[in-house]
């Protein structure tokens, strides 16, 4: 009720589905074309559902909403660079958008605390991965996203959570989401600390390659970073030289 734009999205999607099925029953000669249209509509509704859940988290914690969108954008670009399959790309995009959905189950005193967490509070915060997986498992259309939601805080060296998985035991979409999640967290202002610069954040990602992050994904991430930020920095420096000249 608090998101009229989502209501409109779903209403339009359901209308499209109805029209496609009407066409399917009236003209079976176009079955292949109609089948493709149905697949496109299912994907569209997949993301409407994911977006609705992301908005639910944002209502609790505004930081999480913006953060999830940025992690989604980075993970989407990174997945394409890693040449994953189309279905993996779909689940990566949905999972990265919803990677923090479990925070809806974390109490305000921990989720919104304006300072570092105690050990016990940190353990409670870690439960958000399990809560998130439990939520998404109930929705058939999003079950493929569970790996990114449940396991994006695992580490390559086995010291992550919730299960302490190592290396390739961690699904690829979770390893990709992990890098994007950490980078955005470092470059975003929080109540208890200021954001790192993009340069400092990428240095931290590289420094933790092979321990926290998959080295191959870090390699692709640094290429993406150079395209996204390195070229901008070079243009800025070039413009400054022209001004001073």
GROMACS .gro file of C-alpha atoms in nm:
model
  245
    1UNK     CA    1   0.000   0.000   0.000
    2UNK     CA    2   0.294   0.233   0.061
    3UNK     CA    3   0.443   0.163  -0.284
    4UNK     CA    4   0.191   0.265  -0.553
    5UNK     CA    5   0.457   0.234  -0.823
    6UNK     CA    6   0.491  -0.137  -0.742
    7UNK     CA    7   0.115  -0.184  -0.752
    8UNK     CA    8   0.119  -0.033  -1.100
    9UNK     CA    9   0.409  -0.257  -1.206
   10UNK     CA   10   0.225  -0.571  -1.098
   11UNK     CA   11  -0.105  -0.455  -1.248
   12UNK     CA   12   0.060  -0.389  -1.585
   13UNK     CA   13   0.244  -0.723  -1.576
   14UNK     CA   14  -0.071  -0.920  -1.498
   15UNK     CA   15  -0.251  -0.741  -1.779
   16UNK     CA   16   0.028  -0.837  -2.020
   17UNK     CA   17   0.014  -1.199  -1.905
   18UNK     CA   18  -0.361  -1.213  -1.960
   19UNK     CA   19  -0.327  -1.073  -2.314
   20UNK     CA   20  -0.050  -1.319  -2.402
   21UNK     CA   21  -0.250  -1.619  -2.281
   22UNK     CA   22  -0.558  -1.500  -2.470
   23UNK     CA   23  -0.347  -1.479  -2.782
   24UNK     CA   24  -0.200  -1.823  -2.714
   25UNK     CA   25  -0.540  -1.988  -2.706
   26UNK     CA   26  -0.671  -1.801  -3.010
   27UNK     CA   27  -0.370  -1.851  -3.237
   28UNK     CA   28  -0.159  -2.162  -3.178
   29UNK     CA   29   0.051  -2.094  -3.490
   30UNK     CA   30   0.244  -1.828  -3.298
   31UNK     CA   31   0.321  -2.062  -3.009
   32UNK     CA   32   0.701  -2.013  -3.018
   33UNK     CA   33   0.671  -1.636  -3.020
   34UNK     CA   34   0.411  -1.652  -2.742
   35UNK     CA   35   0.633  -1.887  -2.539
   36UNK     CA   36   0.913  -1.629  -2.554
   37UNK     CA   37   0.674  -1.355  -2.448
   38UNK     CA   38   0.563  -1.561  -2.149
   39UNK     CA   39   0.925  -1.617  -2.046
   40UNK     CA   40   0.993  -1.244  -2.067
   41UNK     CA   41   0.688  -1.168  -1.855
   42UNK     CA   42   0.790  -1.424  -1.593
   43UNK     CA   43   1.134  -1.263  -1.569
   44UNK     CA   44   0.970  -0.921  -1.541
   45UNK     CA   45   0.755  -1.042  -1.252
   46UNK     CA   46   1.058  -1.209  -1.095
   47UNK     CA   47   1.219  -0.864  -1.064
   48UNK     CA   48   0.896  -0.696  -0.952
   49UNK     CA   49   0.881  -0.948  -0.668
   50UNK     CA   50   1.247  -0.894  -0.580
   51UNK     CA   51   1.201  -0.517  -0.586
   52UNK     CA   52   0.898  -0.541  -0.356
   53UNK     CA   53   1.104  -0.732  -0.099
   54UNK     CA   54   1.394  -0.487  -0.130
   55UNK     CA   55   1.156  -0.200  -0.056
   56UNK     CA   56   1.045  -0.379   0.259
   57UNK     CA   57   1.403  -0.373   0.389
   58UNK     CA   58   1.453  -0.012   0.286
   59UNK     CA   59   1.155   0.083   0.501
   60UNK     CA   60   1.348  -0.049   0.803
   61UNK     CA   61   1.692   0.081   0.708
   62UNK     CA   62   1.725   0.347   0.433
   63UNK     CA   63   2.097   0.269   0.397
   64UNK     CA   64   2.020  -0.093   0.306
   65UNK     CA   65   1.787   0.008   0.024
   66UNK     CA   66   2.038   0.226  -0.158
   67UNK     CA   67   2.313  -0.021  -0.083
   68UNK     CA   68   2.118  -0.310  -0.234
   69UNK     CA   69   2.056  -0.118  -0.555
   70UNK     CA   70   2.425  -0.038  -0.593
   71UNK     CA   71   2.532  -0.396  -0.519
   72UNK     CA   72   2.277  -0.510  -0.778
   73UNK     CA   73   2.425  -0.277  -1.040
   74UNK     CA   74   2.784  -0.383  -0.971
   75UNK     CA   75   2.702  -0.754  -0.952
   76UNK     CA   76   2.510  -0.734  -1.279
   77UNK     CA   77   2.809  -0.582  -1.457
   78UNK     CA   78   3.054  -0.820  -1.291
   79UNK     CA   79   2.848  -1.128  -1.377
   80UNK     CA   80   2.860  -1.033  -1.745
   81UNK     CA   81   3.239  -0.997  -1.725
   82UNK     CA   82   3.265  -1.342  -1.567
   83UNK     CA   83   3.075  -1.501  -1.857
   84UNK     CA   84   2.825  -1.684  -1.638
   85UNK     CA   85   2.522  -1.859  -1.788
   86UNK     CA   86   2.200  -1.662  -1.849
   87UNK     CA   87   2.020  -1.842  -1.566
   88UNK     CA   88   2.313  -1.777  -1.328
   89UNK     CA   89   2.304  -1.411  -1.434
   90UNK     CA   90   1.932  -1.396  -1.353
   91UNK     CA   91   1.983  -1.548  -1.008
   92UNK     CA   92   2.287  -1.327  -0.946
   93UNK     CA   93   2.087  -1.015  -1.024
   94UNK     CA   94   1.794  -1.118  -0.805
   95UNK     CA   95   2.017  -1.246  -0.526
   96UNK     CA   96   2.239  -0.939  -0.516
   97UNK     CA   97   1.931  -0.715  -0.502
   98UNK     CA   98   1.799  -0.921  -0.210
   99UNK     CA   99   2.128  -1.011  -0.038
  100UNK     CA  100   2.032  -0.812   0.275
  101UNK     CA  101   1.659  -0.903   0.281
  102UNK     CA  102   1.714  -1.098   0.605
  103UNK     CA  103   1.790  -0.773   0.790
  104UNK     CA  104   1.415  -0.725   0.809
  105UNK     CA  105   1.433  -0.985   1.088
  106UNK     CA  106   1.708  -0.809   1.288
  107UNK     CA  107   1.589  -0.597   1.581
  108UNK     CA  108   1.625  -0.219   1.556
  109UNK     CA  109   1.868  -0.200   1.848
  110UNK     CA  110   2.120  -0.394   1.640
  111UNK     CA  111   2.028  -0.298   1.284
  112UNK     CA  112   2.014   0.076   1.350
  113UNK     CA  113   2.279   0.102   1.622
  114UNK     CA  114   2.485   0.422   1.572
  115UNK     CA  115   2.817   0.263   1.652
  116UNK     CA  116   3.024  -0.059   1.637
  117UNK     CA  117   2.845  -0.380   1.737
  118UNK     CA  118   2.938  -0.589   2.040
  119UNK     CA  119   3.039  -0.951   1.982
  120UNK     CA  120   2.689  -1.074   2.066
  121UNK     CA  121   2.527  -0.810   1.847
  122UNK     CA  122   2.757  -0.904   1.560
  123UNK     CA  123   2.653  -1.269   1.596
  124UNK     CA  124   2.291  -1.158   1.584
  125UNK     CA  125   2.356  -0.951   1.272
  126UNK     CA  126   2.514  -1.255   1.106
  127UNK     CA  127   2.175  -1.427   1.124
  128UNK     CA  128   2.045  -1.199   0.849
  129UNK     CA  129   2.185  -1.438   0.586
  130UNK     CA  130   1.983  -1.728   0.728
  131UNK     CA  131   1.671  -1.517   0.777
  132UNK     CA  132   1.699  -1.396   0.418
  133UNK     CA  133   1.732  -1.748   0.279
  134UNK     CA  134   1.428  -1.860   0.479
  135UNK     CA  135   1.220  -1.574   0.336
  136UNK     CA  136   1.321  -1.631  -0.026
  137UNK     CA  137   1.287  -2.010  -0.011
  138UNK     CA  138   0.913  -1.958   0.038
  139UNK     CA  139   0.887  -1.793  -0.306
  140UNK     CA  140   0.929  -2.045  -0.586
  141UNK     CA  141   1.028  -1.782  -0.842
  142UNK     CA  142   1.321  -1.664  -0.628
  143UNK     CA  143   1.463  -1.991  -0.497
  144UNK     CA  144   1.757  -1.975  -0.738
  145UNK     CA  145   1.869  -1.656  -0.560
  146UNK     CA  146   1.918  -1.829  -0.225
  147UNK     CA  147   2.291  -1.897  -0.270
  148UNK     CA  148   2.376  -1.528  -0.310
  149UNK     CA  149   2.161  -1.434  -0.010
  150UNK     CA  150   2.273  -1.710   0.224
  151UNK     CA  151   2.643  -1.728   0.135
  152UNK     CA  152   2.762  -1.380   0.030
  153UNK     CA  153   2.946  -1.339   0.363
  154UNK     CA  154   3.147  -1.659   0.327
  155UNK     CA  155   3.522  -1.614   0.270
  156UNK     CA  156   3.760  -1.795   0.035
  157UNK     CA  157   3.984  -1.881   0.334
  158UNK     CA  158   3.695  -2.043   0.524
  159UNK     CA  159   3.660  -1.780   0.797
  160UNK     CA  160   3.328  -1.637   0.680
  161UNK     CA  161   2.971  -1.712   0.786
  162UNK     CA  162   2.725  -1.877   0.827
  163UNK     CA  163   2.897  -2.211   0.745
  164UNK     CA  164   3.268  -2.141   0.701
  165UNK     CA  165   3.277  -2.264   0.340
  166UNK     CA  166   3.608  -2.244   0.150
  167UNK     CA  167   3.710  -2.161  -0.205
  168UNK     CA  168   3.491  -2.310  -0.476
  169UNK     CA  169   3.260  -2.457  -0.212
  170UNK     CA  170   3.107  -2.109  -0.222
  171UNK     CA  171   2.874  -2.075  -0.524
  172UNK     CA  172   2.991  -1.837  -0.795
  173UNK     CA  173   2.700  -1.594  -0.760
  174UNK     CA  174   2.776  -1.562  -0.387
  175UNK     CA  175   3.146  -1.495  -0.457
  176UNK     CA  176   3.054  -1.221  -0.702
  177UNK     CA  177   2.801  -1.063  -0.466
  178UNK     CA  178   3.060  -1.070  -0.186
  179UNK     CA  179   3.301  -0.843  -0.373
  180UNK     CA  180   3.033  -0.595  -0.480
  181UNK     CA  181   2.883  -0.590  -0.130
  182UNK     CA  182   3.215  -0.522   0.043
  183UNK     CA  183   3.316  -0.251  -0.202
  184UNK     CA  184   2.990  -0.060  -0.167
  185UNK     CA  185   2.995  -0.094   0.214
  186UNK     CA  186   3.341   0.060   0.225
  187UNK     CA  187   3.253   0.352  -0.005
  188UNK     CA  188   2.930   0.447   0.177
  189UNK     CA  189   2.904   0.677   0.479
  190UNK     CA  190   2.773   0.511   0.792
  191UNK     CA  191   2.672   0.662   1.126
  192UNK     CA  192   2.987   0.530   1.295
  193UNK     CA  193   3.243   0.591   1.017
  194UNK     CA  194   3.304   0.790   0.701
  195UNK     CA  195   3.323   0.630   0.359
  196UNK     CA  196   3.658   0.531   0.215
  197UNK     CA  197   3.762   0.678  -0.118
  198UNK     CA  198   3.708   0.460  -0.424
  199UNK     CA  199   4.085   0.425  -0.455
  200UNK     CA  200   4.126   0.310  -0.095
  201UNK     CA  201   3.835   0.066  -0.128
  202UNK     CA  202   3.977  -0.099  -0.439
  203UNK     CA  203   4.313  -0.132  -0.262
  204UNK     CA  204   4.136  -0.315   0.023
  205UNK     CA  205   3.960  -0.546  -0.221
  206UNK     CA  206   4.293  -0.632  -0.385
  207UNK     CA  207   4.467  -0.673  -0.048
  208UNK     CA  208   4.206  -0.930   0.057
  209UNK     CA  209   4.218  -1.123  -0.270
  210UNK     CA  210   4.276  -1.492  -0.195
  211UNK     CA  211   4.170  -1.460   0.169
  212UNK     CA  212   3.827  -1.297   0.175
  213UNK     CA  213   3.764  -1.276  -0.200
  214UNK     CA  214   3.802  -1.502  -0.505
  215UNK     CA  215   4.117  -1.383  -0.691
  216UNK     CA  216   3.962  -1.438  -1.035
  217UNK     CA  217   3.660  -1.227  -0.946
  218UNK     CA  218   3.884  -0.957  -0.795
  219UNK     CA  219   4.075  -0.949  -1.124
  220UNK     CA  220   3.752  -0.887  -1.317
  221UNK     CA  221   3.636  -0.638  -1.055
  222UNK     CA  222   3.952  -0.430  -1.088
  223UNK     CA  223   3.899  -0.418  -1.466
  224UNK     CA  224   3.542  -0.298  -1.407
  225UNK     CA  225   3.671  -0.042  -1.155
  226UNK     CA  226   3.922   0.095  -1.403
  227UNK     CA  227   3.645   0.135  -1.660
  228UNK     CA  228   3.408   0.294  -1.410
  229UNK     CA  229   3.646   0.513  -1.207
  230UNK     CA  230   4.000   0.498  -1.343
  231UNK     CA  231   3.911   0.655  -1.677
  232UNK     CA  232   3.706   0.926  -1.504
  233UNK     CA  233   4.001   1.009  -1.281
  234UNK     CA  234   4.232   1.033  -1.582
  235UNK     CA  235   3.989   1.265  -1.760
  236UNK     CA  236   3.961   1.481  -1.447
  237UNK     CA  237   4.339   1.508  -1.413
  238UNK     CA  238   4.366   1.592  -1.782
  239UNK     CA  239   4.103   1.864  -1.748
  240UNK     CA  240   4.284   2.012  -1.447
  241UNK     CA  241   4.606   2.031  -1.647
  242UNK     CA  242   4.429   2.217  -1.925
  243UNK     CA  243   4.277   2.464  -1.678
  244UNK     CA  244   4.613   2.537  -1.511
  245UNK     CA  245   4.781   2.568  -1.848
   0.00000   0.00000   0.00000
